[in-house]
Amino acid sequence: MVDNMEVLYSSTRDSSLKVTASQAILKGLSDDGGLFVPDHIPTLAVPLRELADKSYQETAYEVMRLFLTDFTEDELKRCIARAYDQKFDTDEIAPLKEAQGAYYLELFHGATIAFKDMALSILPHLMTTAAAKNHVENEIVILTATSGDTGKAALAGFAGVKGTRIIVFYPKNGVSPIQEKQMVTQQGDNTFVVGIRGNFDDAQNGVKTMFGDRELAAEMAQAGMQFSSANSINIGRLVPQVVYYVYAYAKLLRRGAVKDGEKINVVVPTGNFGNILAAFYAKNMGVPIHRLICASNENKVLYDFFATGRYDRNREFKLTSSPSMDILISSNLERLIYRIAGEDAAKNAELMAALAQSGSYEITPQMREQLADFYGNYADEQETAARIGEMYRSTGYVLDPHTAVASAVYRKYVQETGDETVTVIASTASPFKFTRSVMNAIDAKYDALSDFALVDELSRIGAVAVPKAIEDIRTAPVIHDHVCDRTEMKAAVKGFLGIGS
Ligand SMILES: *Cc1c(COP(=O)(O)O)cnc(C)c1O
């Protein structure tokens, strides 16, 4: 039957390659530089109205088993149980909150209060299970570049996990003070955090180069280690993200907010294109989704791409109040490009080569036609701050800047189209992670307060308890103070691993 069909993964740059789900998770990125993609997107086997009564964990199983077909029921259920437990501060795991006529899907109730926890709580378990399945005896070294939220979520997920080490690079001046404090206070002998003098793209490019470095791979193999990736290019991150779109629809059904089969729109504040791609996969699995609304901040490469069919990273990189979206190369877009190119790996590889060489590429009119379900727009800094202030004043609900970008873009969409479809907005971070921007948006007088005084004030005016993730770092000592240039990343890695000279 369809739902038992094995899903294999091929590279977006070489479709002759076929690996199992566990092998794709272990490798992270294909050797040819491509991303692993499922050879077909499975259809939901259980009707959504049945999922309406299921827990997050049960829903996760129903979705993930269809993609990770070489994991046994036992293995998958064990991974899910370990991931979605008391680390989350609500049994619902991903609650829906209605505000001003839209449903905010709160994806920030995990250990590090950003949506990255949704996938990174489970990835270490998927990865160690995958290693055992494939008789890998090497130590797995997770190498990650972060624009702020991935780093801490990956550190929290992998810290202390046997058989793994984790190395995180972040742009030294490109993350919020709370984000930085969260990372540099990370405990665990198997963790290493480095600030680089450069932006997120520099960090990501450095990491990609190390993944492709054969000499380094050989030295690591000699020492009994191998790299893997916790970045959103890993299929083991994408698949768990599909879950909450299925779950959100099922919960809307349960509330009677939609009738069975009624379409919804989904708005996603986007950076690397992982979260919105997961929504696209959910749509292809059978979740009735009408438009996929891609929200960008002032780094609006994706808006321009949807508007013109031309992807062009040659532009000024802007630091904004939504740093996790400060990205000019949205890596996961490659999976969509591959798909709209008719799963033509050669065509995709050609476009990606153009991107690497000249920083831009243009898709064909036939490819563009297949993007009709997507709508792109952006919100500038002023619009984002205004949205936070306005939402707070009219409802008391406090949005973080990333979610505010999505909320502002949703308003533009409704104004432009008059579309009244029930809408889910992915709420990707707790406002406590970006207290200064949030409080300044509510009232400029707050700028005089210290970071932690702001935290307490936000708790008071928003009537929400300070999350444990923030309480924990208030007094935590700094453990990681390593800073390096882009060119020194490899040396830093070798130093931490104790290999080479
Ligand atoms: C990572 C992140 C995003 C962007 O998600 P992508 O999957 O990279 O598009 C948006 N908001 C927050 C808070 C994030 O941490």
Short mmCIF file of C-alpha atoms and ligand atoms in Angstrom, two decimals:
data_model
loop_
_atom_site.label_atom_id
_atom_site.label_comp_id
_atom_site.label_asym_id
_atom_site.label_seq_id
_atom_site.Cartn_x
_atom_site.Cartn_y
_atom_site.Cartn_z
CA MET A 1 0.00 0.00 0.00
CA VAL A 2 1.01 3.60 -0.53
CA ASP A 3 1.62 4.25 3.13
CA ASN A 4 4.06 1.35 3.47
CA MET A 5 6.09 2.34 0.48
CA GLU A 6 9.74 2.83 1.30
CA VAL A 7 11.01 6.39 0.92
CA LEU A 8 14.57 6.69 -0.36
CA TYR A 9 16.58 9.87 -0.51
CA SER A 10 18.52 11.19 -3.46
CA SER A 11 20.70 14.25 -3.89
CA THR A 12 19.33 17.43 -5.47
CA ARG A 13 22.48 17.35 -7.61
CA ASP A 14 22.57 13.64 -8.47
CA SER A 15 19.32 11.69 -8.67
CA SER A 16 21.06 8.38 -9.37
CA LEU A 17 22.24 8.36 -5.76
CA LYS A 18 19.80 6.61 -3.42
CA VAL A 19 20.23 6.30 0.33
CA THR A 20 17.93 5.33 3.18
CA ALA A 21 16.50 7.89 5.59
CA SER A 22 18.96 6.90 8.33
CA GLN A 23 21.91 7.25 5.96
CA ALA A 24 20.68 10.68 4.83
CA ILE A 25 20.36 11.81 8.45
CA LEU A 26 23.87 10.61 9.26
CA LYS A 27 25.46 12.31 6.28
CA GLY A 28 23.55 15.59 6.49
CA LEU A 29 24.73 16.85 3.11
CA SER A 30 25.40 14.74 0.02
CA ASP A 31 29.05 14.46 -1.13
CA ASP A 32 28.22 16.32 -4.33
CA GLY A 33 27.13 19.35 -2.28
CA GLY A 34 23.45 18.63 -2.89
CA LEU A 35 20.70 18.22 -0.33
CA PHE A 36 18.92 14.95 0.32
CA VAL A 37 15.32 14.87 -0.90
CA PRO A 38 12.68 12.16 -0.57
CA ASP A 39 12.03 10.31 -3.86
CA HIS A 40 8.32 10.93 -3.24
CA ILE A 41 6.31 12.73 -0.63
CA PRO A 42 4.13 10.22 1.19
CA THR A 43 0.40 10.80 1.65
CA LEU A 44 -1.03 10.93 5.18
CA ALA A 45 -2.36 7.48 6.04
CA VAL A 46 -4.64 8.55 8.88
CA PRO A 47 -7.45 11.03 8.11
CA LEU A 48 -6.93 14.48 9.65
CA ARG A 49 -10.21 14.24 11.57
CA GLU A 50 -8.77 11.20 13.33
CA LEU A 51 -5.56 13.05 14.10
CA ALA A 52 -7.68 15.76 15.72
CA ASP A 53 -7.87 13.67 18.89
CA LYS A 54 -4.23 12.64 18.97
CA SER A 55 -1.39 14.06 21.05
CA TYR A 56 1.61 15.80 19.56
CA GLN A 57 3.70 12.65 20.05
CA GLU A 58 1.12 10.44 18.33
CA THR A 59 0.86 12.88 15.44
CA ALA A 60 4.66 12.98 15.19
CA TYR A 61 4.71 9.22 14.86
CA GLU A 62 2.03 9.20 12.15
CA VAL A 63 3.95 11.76 10.08
CA MET A 64 7.54 10.71 10.67
CA ARG A 65 7.04 7.00 10.07
CA LEU A 66 5.98 7.82 6.50
CA PHE A 67 9.27 9.60 5.76
CA LEU A 68 11.72 7.62 7.90
CA THR A 69 10.77 4.23 6.58
CA ASP A 70 13.88 2.37 7.69
CA PHE A 71 13.28 3.19 11.37
CA THR A 72 11.29 0.58 13.28
CA GLU A 73 8.14 1.56 15.16
CA ASP A 74 9.99 1.01 18.41
CA GLU A 75 12.96 3.14 17.43
CA LEU A 76 10.85 6.01 16.22
CA LYS A 77 8.53 5.99 19.21
CA ARG A 78 11.52 5.97 21.55
CA CYS A 79 13.07 8.97 19.75
CA ILE A 80 9.75 10.85 19.90
CA ALA A 81 9.25 10.11 23.60
CA ARG A 82 12.73 11.35 24.48
CA ALA A 83 12.36 14.51 22.41
CA TYR A 84 8.89 15.79 23.26
CA ASP A 85 8.85 15.46 27.03
CA GLN A 86 9.12 17.79 30.04
CA LYS A 87 11.70 19.89 28.21
CA PHE A 88 8.60 21.54 26.77
CA ASP A 89 6.69 23.74 29.16
CA THR A 90 3.26 22.65 27.84
CA ASP A 91 1.77 19.21 27.11
CA GLU A 92 0.39 20.58 23.88
CA ILE A 93 4.02 21.07 22.72
CA ALA A 94 2.89 23.52 20.02
CA PRO A 95 -0.21 25.46 21.17
CA LEU A 96 -2.33 27.61 18.86
CA LYS A 97 -3.21 31.10 20.13
CA GLU A 98 -5.79 33.21 18.39
CA ALA A 99 -5.06 36.94 18.11
CA GLN A 100 -6.61 39.52 15.78
CA GLY A 101 -8.30 36.84 13.69
CA ALA A 102 -5.25 34.66 12.98
CA TYR A 103 -3.90 31.57 14.74
CA TYR A 104 -0.38 31.83 16.08
CA LEU A 105 1.24 28.41 16.18
CA GLU A 106 3.64 28.80 19.11
CA LEU A 107 6.72 26.77 18.30
CA PHE A 108 8.80 28.16 21.16
CA HIS A 109 7.87 26.07 24.19
CA GLY A 110 11.02 23.91 24.13
CA ALA A 111 14.36 24.10 25.95
CA THR A 112 15.73 27.17 24.14
CA ILE A 113 12.44 28.99 23.45
CA ALA A 114 12.76 29.09 19.65
CA PHE A 115 11.21 26.88 16.97
CA LYS A 116 14.55 25.15 16.29
CA ASP A 117 13.79 23.06 19.39
CA MET A 118 10.95 21.37 17.52
CA ALA A 119 13.47 19.54 15.34
CA LEU A 120 16.65 19.70 17.40
CA SER A 121 15.09 17.97 20.39
CA ILE A 122 14.69 14.87 18.28
CA LEU A 123 17.64 15.05 15.87
CA PRO A 124 20.28 13.72 18.33
CA HIS A 125 18.09 10.67 18.98
CA LEU A 126 17.42 10.11 15.28
CA MET A 127 21.13 10.45 14.64
CA THR A 128 22.40 8.06 17.31
CA THR A 129 19.69 5.57 16.25
CA ALA A 130 20.80 6.00 12.63
CA ALA A 131 24.45 5.45 13.60
CA ALA A 132 23.61 2.19 15.39
CA LYS A 133 21.48 1.00 12.44
CA ASN A 134 24.32 1.60 10.02
CA HIS A 135 27.01 0.09 12.27
CA VAL A 136 28.86 3.40 12.48
CA GLU A 137 31.41 3.24 15.25
CA ASN A 138 32.98 6.64 14.68
CA GLU A 139 32.19 9.46 17.01
CA ILE A 140 29.74 11.83 15.30
CA VAL A 141 30.95 15.42 15.21
CA ILE A 142 28.14 17.88 14.62
CA LEU A 143 29.39 20.97 12.84
CA THR A 144 26.96 23.85 12.71
CA ALA A 145 26.71 27.47 11.67
CA THR A 146 24.05 29.47 13.42
CA SER A 147 22.32 32.80 12.96
CA GLY A 148 21.45 32.56 16.64
CA ASP A 149 18.76 30.03 17.42
CA THR A 150 20.03 26.83 15.80
CA GLY A 151 23.25 26.99 17.79
CA LYS A 152 21.71 26.91 21.23
CA ALA A 153 19.00 24.44 20.26
CA ALA A 154 21.61 22.09 18.78
CA LEU A 155 23.88 22.49 21.81
CA ALA A 156 20.99 21.74 24.15
CA GLY A 157 20.01 18.72 22.05
CA PHE A 158 23.48 17.18 21.73
CA ALA A 159 25.12 18.16 25.05
CA GLY A 160 26.05 15.00 26.90
CA VAL A 161 24.72 12.67 24.16
CA LYS A 162 27.14 9.72 24.08
CA GLY A 163 29.07 9.17 20.88
CA THR A 164 28.64 12.78 19.73
CA ARG A 165 30.46 16.11 19.88
CA ILE A 166 29.09 19.43 18.77
CA ILE A 167 30.85 22.50 17.39
CA VAL A 168 28.90 25.72 16.81
CA PHE A 169 30.04 28.82 14.90
CA TYR A 170 28.07 32.05 15.25
CA PRO A 171 28.60 35.61 13.92
CA LYS A 172 30.19 37.40 16.89
CA ASN A 173 28.24 40.63 16.36
CA GLY A 174 25.20 39.18 14.64
CA VAL A 175 23.13 37.61 17.42
CA SER A 176 21.15 39.07 20.32
CA PRO A 177 22.82 39.37 23.75
CA ILE A 178 20.46 36.74 25.16
CA GLN A 179 21.17 34.39 22.25
CA GLU A 180 24.90 34.82 22.76
CA LYS A 181 24.67 34.30 26.52
CA GLN A 182 22.61 31.15 25.94
CA MET A 183 25.36 29.69 23.77
CA VAL A 184 28.50 30.73 25.62
CA THR A 185 27.17 29.36 28.91
CA GLN A 186 26.53 25.91 27.42
CA GLN A 187 27.78 23.10 29.63
CA GLY A 188 28.95 19.67 28.52
CA ASP A 189 32.42 18.31 27.69
CA ASN A 190 31.34 17.49 24.17
CA THR A 191 30.39 21.11 23.29
CA PHE A 192 32.48 23.85 21.62
CA VAL A 193 31.20 27.34 20.73
CA VAL A 194 33.12 29.84 18.60
CA GLY A 195 32.25 33.41 17.61
CA ILE A 196 33.53 34.43 14.17
CA ARG A 197 34.36 37.87 12.87
CA GLY A 198 31.90 37.85 9.98
CA ASN A 199 28.19 37.34 9.30
CA PHE A 200 26.02 34.21 9.22
CA ASP A 201 26.72 33.50 5.56
CA ASP A 202 30.46 33.57 6.31
CA ALA A 203 29.93 31.07 9.12
CA GLN A 204 27.74 28.85 6.93
CA ASN A 205 30.20 28.97 4.02
CA GLY A 206 33.08 28.06 6.34
CA VAL A 207 31.13 25.09 7.63
CA LYS A 208 30.17 23.96 4.12
CA THR A 209 33.82 24.16 3.06
CA MET A 210 34.85 21.95 5.97
CA PHE A 211 32.17 19.41 5.06
CA GLY A 212 33.66 19.16 1.58
CA ASP A 213 37.29 19.02 2.80
CA ARG A 214 38.58 15.51 2.02
CA GLU A 215 41.87 16.00 3.81
CA LEU A 216 40.07 16.95 6.98
CA ALA A 217 37.68 14.00 6.58
CA ALA A 218 40.64 11.63 6.28
CA GLU A 219 42.30 13.04 9.40
CA MET A 220 39.06 12.67 11.29
CA ALA A 221 38.51 9.10 10.11
CA GLN A 222 41.98 8.28 11.37
CA ALA A 223 40.99 9.62 14.77
CA GLY A 224 37.69 7.67 14.69
CA MET A 225 35.41 10.62 13.98
CA GLN A 226 33.10 11.80 11.23
CA PHE A 227 31.14 14.99 10.58
CA SER A 228 27.43 15.37 10.44
CA SER A 229 25.22 18.41 10.24
CA ALA A 230 22.50 19.72 12.49
CA ASN A 231 21.74 22.60 10.12
CA SER A 232 18.34 22.78 8.57
CA ILE A 233 19.70 21.12 5.44
CA ASN A 234 19.60 17.81 7.35
CA ILE A 235 16.48 15.85 6.42
CA GLY A 236 16.33 14.85 10.09
CA ARG A 237 15.39 18.45 10.84
CA LEU A 238 12.97 18.93 8.00
CA VAL A 239 10.82 15.88 8.69
CA PRO A 240 10.05 16.72 12.37
CA GLN A 241 9.00 20.18 11.19
CA VAL A 242 6.32 18.77 8.92
CA VAL A 243 4.63 17.39 12.04
CA TYR A 244 3.42 20.66 13.51
CA TYR A 245 1.63 21.76 10.36
CA VAL A 246 -0.32 18.51 10.37
CA TYR A 247 -0.91 18.93 14.11
CA ALA A 248 -2.05 22.56 13.71
CA TYR A 249 -4.62 21.62 11.08
CA ALA A 250 -5.89 18.74 13.22
CA LYS A 251 -6.25 21.08 16.20
CA LEU A 252 -8.15 23.64 14.11
CA LEU A 253 -10.52 20.84 13.14
CA ARG A 254 -10.91 19.87 16.77
CA ARG A 255 -11.79 23.44 17.75
CA GLY A 256 -14.26 23.71 14.90
CA ALA A 257 -12.23 26.60 13.45
CA VAL A 258 -12.22 24.81 10.06
CA LYS A 259 -14.49 22.19 8.48
CA ASP A 260 -12.89 18.94 7.33
CA GLY A 261 -11.16 19.66 4.04
CA GLU A 262 -11.42 23.45 4.35
CA LYS A 263 -8.21 25.13 3.25
CA ILE A 264 -5.98 27.26 5.43
CA ASN A 265 -3.15 29.67 4.68
CA VAL A 266 0.19 29.38 6.41
CA VAL A 267 2.53 32.32 7.05
CA VAL A 268 6.16 31.58 7.87
CA PRO A 269 8.90 34.02 8.91
CA THR A 270 11.65 32.73 6.68
CA GLY A 271 15.44 32.62 6.64
CA ASN A 272 16.99 29.39 5.42
CA PHE A 273 13.64 28.24 3.92
CA GLY A 274 13.44 25.12 6.11
CA ASN A 275 10.29 25.90 8.05
CA ILE A 276 8.24 26.95 5.03
CA LEU A 277 9.50 23.98 3.02
CA ALA A 278 8.16 21.75 5.80
CA ALA A 279 4.76 23.45 5.33
CA PHE A 280 5.03 22.76 1.59
CA TYR A 281 5.73 19.08 2.33
CA ALA A 282 2.73 19.02 4.68
CA LYS A 283 0.58 20.40 1.86
CA ASN A 284 1.89 17.70 -0.46
CA MET A 285 1.06 15.05 2.15
CA GLY A 286 -2.57 16.12 1.99
CA VAL A 287 -2.99 18.92 4.54
CA PRO A 288 -5.45 21.37 2.94
CA ILE A 289 -3.17 24.39 2.59
CA HIS A 290 -4.06 27.11 0.11
CA ARG A 291 -1.24 29.70 0.12
CA LEU A 292 2.23 29.43 1.62
CA ILE A 293 3.10 32.97 2.64
CA CYS A 294 6.83 33.54 2.84
CA ALA A 295 7.71 36.48 5.10
CA SER A 296 11.15 38.12 4.95
CA ASN A 297 12.77 40.97 6.83
CA GLU A 298 14.88 43.62 5.07
CA ASN A 299 17.11 40.84 3.70
CA LYS A 300 14.36 40.26 1.16
CA VAL A 301 16.08 37.94 -1.33
CA LEU A 302 13.12 35.57 -1.25
CA TYR A 303 10.55 38.31 -1.81
CA ASP A 304 12.47 39.41 -4.88
CA PHE A 305 12.78 35.80 -6.00
CA PHE A 306 9.03 35.16 -5.83
CA ALA A 307 8.35 38.50 -7.51
CA THR A 308 10.81 38.11 -10.39
CA GLY A 309 12.00 34.50 -10.69
CA ARG A 310 15.53 35.70 -10.14
CA TYR A 311 17.50 34.79 -7.02
CA ASP A 312 20.21 37.35 -6.38
CA ARG A 313 22.34 37.42 -3.28
CA ASN A 314 24.46 40.33 -4.52
CA ARG A 315 23.26 43.00 -2.15
CA GLU A 316 24.02 44.59 1.15
CA PHE A 317 23.63 42.26 4.12
CA LYS A 318 21.50 43.91 6.81
CA LEU A 319 21.52 43.23 10.52
CA THR A 320 17.93 43.42 11.75
CA SER A 321 15.94 42.84 14.92
CA SER A 322 15.05 39.39 13.54
CA PRO A 323 18.61 37.99 13.26
CA SER A 324 17.57 34.40 12.61
CA MET A 325 16.24 35.62 9.27
CA ASP A 326 19.32 37.65 8.35
CA ILE A 327 20.31 35.33 5.54
CA LEU A 328 21.11 35.90 1.89
CA ILE A 329 21.54 32.27 0.85
CA SER A 330 18.45 30.27 1.80
CA SER A 331 19.92 26.78 1.60
CA ASN A 332 16.67 24.84 1.70
CA LEU A 333 15.31 26.67 -1.32
CA GLU A 334 17.44 24.25 -3.34
CA ARG A 335 14.97 21.48 -2.48
CA LEU A 336 12.12 23.52 -3.97
CA ILE A 337 14.18 24.47 -7.02
CA TYR A 338 14.96 20.80 -7.63
CA ARG A 339 11.29 19.97 -7.44
CA ILE A 340 10.05 22.73 -9.75
CA ALA A 341 12.82 21.80 -12.18
CA GLY A 342 10.94 18.48 -12.54
CA GLU A 343 13.37 16.70 -10.18
CA ASP A 344 16.06 17.40 -12.74
CA ALA A 345 19.31 17.22 -10.76
CA ALA A 346 21.43 18.46 -13.68
CA LYS A 347 19.27 21.56 -14.11
CA ASN A 348 19.34 22.25 -10.37
CA ALA A 349 23.11 21.73 -10.20
CA GLU A 350 23.53 24.23 -13.03
CA LEU A 351 21.53 26.89 -11.15
CA MET A 352 23.42 26.23 -7.90
CA ALA A 353 26.73 26.51 -9.73
CA ALA A 354 25.58 29.90 -11.05
CA LEU A 355 24.68 30.92 -7.50
CA ALA A 356 28.12 29.89 -6.26
CA GLN A 357 29.92 31.66 -9.09
CA SER A 358 27.98 34.85 -9.70
CA GLY A 359 25.68 34.97 -6.69
CA SER A 360 22.52 34.70 -8.76
CA TYR A 361 20.39 32.54 -11.02
CA GLU A 362 17.11 32.80 -12.87
CA ILE A 363 14.45 30.11 -13.14
CA THR A 364 12.47 29.39 -16.31
CA PRO A 365 8.86 30.57 -16.83
CA GLN A 366 7.74 26.91 -16.57
CA MET A 367 9.40 26.64 -13.19
CA ARG A 368 7.83 29.90 -12.05
CA GLU A 369 4.35 28.64 -12.87
CA GLN A 370 4.78 25.99 -10.21
CA LEU A 371 5.29 28.60 -7.53
CA ALA A 372 1.70 29.83 -7.70
CA ASP A 373 0.97 28.55 -4.18
CA PHE A 374 3.69 30.74 -2.73
CA TYR A 375 3.32 34.40 -1.92
CA GLY A 376 6.33 36.43 -0.79
CA ASN A 377 6.53 39.79 0.93
CA TYR A 378 8.64 41.52 3.56
CA ALA A 379 8.46 43.88 6.50
CA ASP A 380 11.08 46.52 7.23
CA GLU A 381 12.35 47.33 10.72
CA GLN A 382 9.81 50.06 11.31
CA GLU A 383 6.86 47.94 10.19
CA THR A 384 8.04 45.09 12.40
CA ALA A 385 8.33 47.26 15.50
CA ALA A 386 4.96 48.89 14.75
CA ARG A 387 3.34 45.45 14.51
CA ILE A 388 4.70 44.43 17.93
CA GLY A 389 3.43 47.67 19.52
CA GLU A 390 0.05 47.54 17.85
CA MET A 391 -0.58 43.89 18.71
CA TYR A 392 0.41 44.49 22.31
CA ARG A 393 -1.79 47.57 22.69
CA SER A 394 -4.86 45.99 21.16
CA THR A 395 -4.65 42.45 22.65
CA GLY A 396 -1.89 42.28 25.29
CA TYR A 397 -0.25 39.49 23.23
CA VAL A 398 3.50 40.03 22.79
CA LEU A 399 5.12 38.97 19.50
CA ASP A 400 8.84 38.41 19.02
CA PRO A 401 10.37 40.30 16.05
CA HIS A 402 10.45 37.22 13.76
CA THR A 403 6.80 36.46 14.35
CA ALA A 404 6.05 40.17 13.98
CA VAL A 405 7.60 40.12 10.50
CA ALA A 406 5.21 37.29 9.61
CA SER A 407 2.28 39.10 11.16
CA ALA A 408 3.07 42.32 9.26
CA VAL A 409 3.42 40.42 5.98
CA TYR A 410 0.12 38.66 6.62
CA ARG A 411 -1.58 42.05 6.92
CA LYS A 412 -0.08 43.16 3.62
CA TYR A 413 -1.29 39.93 2.03
CA VAL A 414 -4.84 40.41 3.26
CA GLN A 415 -4.86 44.04 2.14
CA GLU A 416 -3.62 43.07 -1.30
CA THR A 417 -5.82 40.04 -1.89
CA GLY A 418 -8.83 40.31 0.44
CA ASP A 419 -8.30 36.59 1.07
CA GLU A 420 -10.17 35.63 4.25
CA THR A 421 -8.98 32.02 4.46
CA VAL A 422 -8.33 30.82 8.04
CA THR A 423 -4.66 31.49 8.67
CA VAL A 424 -1.94 29.94 10.78
CA ILE A 425 1.12 32.08 11.49
CA ALA A 426 4.24 30.24 12.58
CA SER A 427 5.36 31.89 15.81
CA THR A 428 9.02 31.04 15.87
CA ALA A 429 10.47 32.57 19.02
CA SER A 430 9.50 33.65 22.49
CA PRO A 431 9.62 37.44 22.91
CA PHE A 432 11.91 36.77 25.90
CA LYS A 433 14.66 35.85 23.51
CA PHE A 434 14.62 39.30 21.94
CA THR A 435 13.56 41.40 24.90
CA ARG A 436 15.29 44.63 23.97
CA SER A 437 13.83 44.92 20.47
CA VAL A 438 10.42 43.83 21.71
CA MET A 439 10.29 46.23 24.65
CA ASN A 440 11.61 49.14 22.58
CA ALA A 441 8.87 48.47 20.06
CA ILE A 442 6.30 48.68 22.84
CA ASP A 443 7.78 51.84 24.39
CA ALA A 444 11.13 53.58 23.74
CA LYS A 445 11.47 54.38 27.45
CA TYR A 446 12.50 50.78 28.12
CA ASP A 447 15.83 51.23 26.33
CA ALA A 448 17.35 52.53 29.57
CA LEU A 449 16.90 49.17 31.33
CA SER A 450 19.49 46.38 31.51
CA ASP A 451 18.85 43.10 29.64
CA PHE A 452 17.55 41.24 32.66
CA ALA A 453 15.55 44.19 34.00
CA LEU A 454 13.84 44.13 30.59
CA VAL A 455 13.10 40.45 31.03
CA ASP A 456 11.31 41.13 34.32
CA GLU A 457 9.42 44.07 32.87
CA LEU A 458 8.28 41.99 29.88
CA SER A 459 7.06 39.31 32.25
CA ARG A 460 5.06 41.93 34.12
CA ILE A 461 3.47 43.77 31.20
CA GLY A 462 2.86 40.60 29.15
CA ALA A 463 1.60 38.67 32.19
CA VAL A 464 3.73 35.64 31.26
CA ALA A 465 6.22 33.93 33.58
CA VAL A 466 9.90 34.24 32.69
CA PRO A 467 10.77 31.04 30.77
CA LYS A 468 13.16 28.62 32.45
CA ALA A 469 15.60 28.99 29.55
CA ILE A 470 16.07 32.65 30.51
CA GLU A 471 16.12 32.10 34.29
CA ASP A 472 18.90 29.56 33.80
CA ILE A 473 21.31 31.97 32.09
CA ARG A 474 20.77 34.92 34.40
CA THR A 475 23.72 33.94 36.57
CA ALA A 476 25.39 31.20 34.51
CA PRO A 477 29.16 31.58 33.99
CA VAL A 478 30.61 32.07 30.49
CA ILE A 479 32.32 28.83 29.46
CA HIS A 480 33.09 29.53 25.79
CA ASP A 481 35.01 32.70 24.85
CA HIS A 482 36.73 31.59 21.64
CA VAL A 483 36.60 34.15 18.78
CA CYS A 484 38.29 33.72 15.38
CA ASP A 485 38.45 34.96 11.80
CA ARG A 486 36.69 33.14 8.97
CA THR A 487 40.02 31.78 7.83
CA GLU A 488 40.73 30.25 11.22
CA MET A 489 37.63 28.08 11.51
CA LYS A 490 39.33 24.87 10.42
CA ALA A 491 42.19 25.37 12.87
CA ALA A 492 39.67 25.91 15.67
CA VAL A 493 37.89 22.67 14.79
CA LYS A 494 41.15 20.69 14.69
CA GLY A 495 42.20 22.19 18.00
CA PHE A 496 38.98 21.15 19.72
CA LEU A 497 39.08 17.65 18.24
CA GLY A 498 42.77 17.28 19.03
CA ILE A 499 43.74 16.26 15.49
CA GLY A 500 46.41 17.40 13.02
CA SER A 501 49.00 19.99 13.92
C1 LIG B 1 15.57 29.86 12.24
C2 LIG B 1 14.50 30.84 12.53
C3 LIG B 1 13.69 31.35 11.52
C4 LIG B 1 13.89 30.99 10.06
O1 LIG B 1 13.54 29.65 9.80
P1 LIG B 1 14.06 28.95 8.47
O2 LIG B 1 13.65 27.54 8.60
O3 LIG B 1 15.56 29.11 8.48
O4 LIG B 1 13.44 29.66 7.34
C5 LIG B 1 12.68 32.23 11.87
N1 LIG B 1 12.50 32.61 13.15
C6 LIG B 1 13.27 32.14 14.15
C7 LIG B 1 13.03 32.64 15.53
C8 LIG B 1 14.28 31.23 13.89
O5 LIG B 1 15.04 30.77 14.89
#
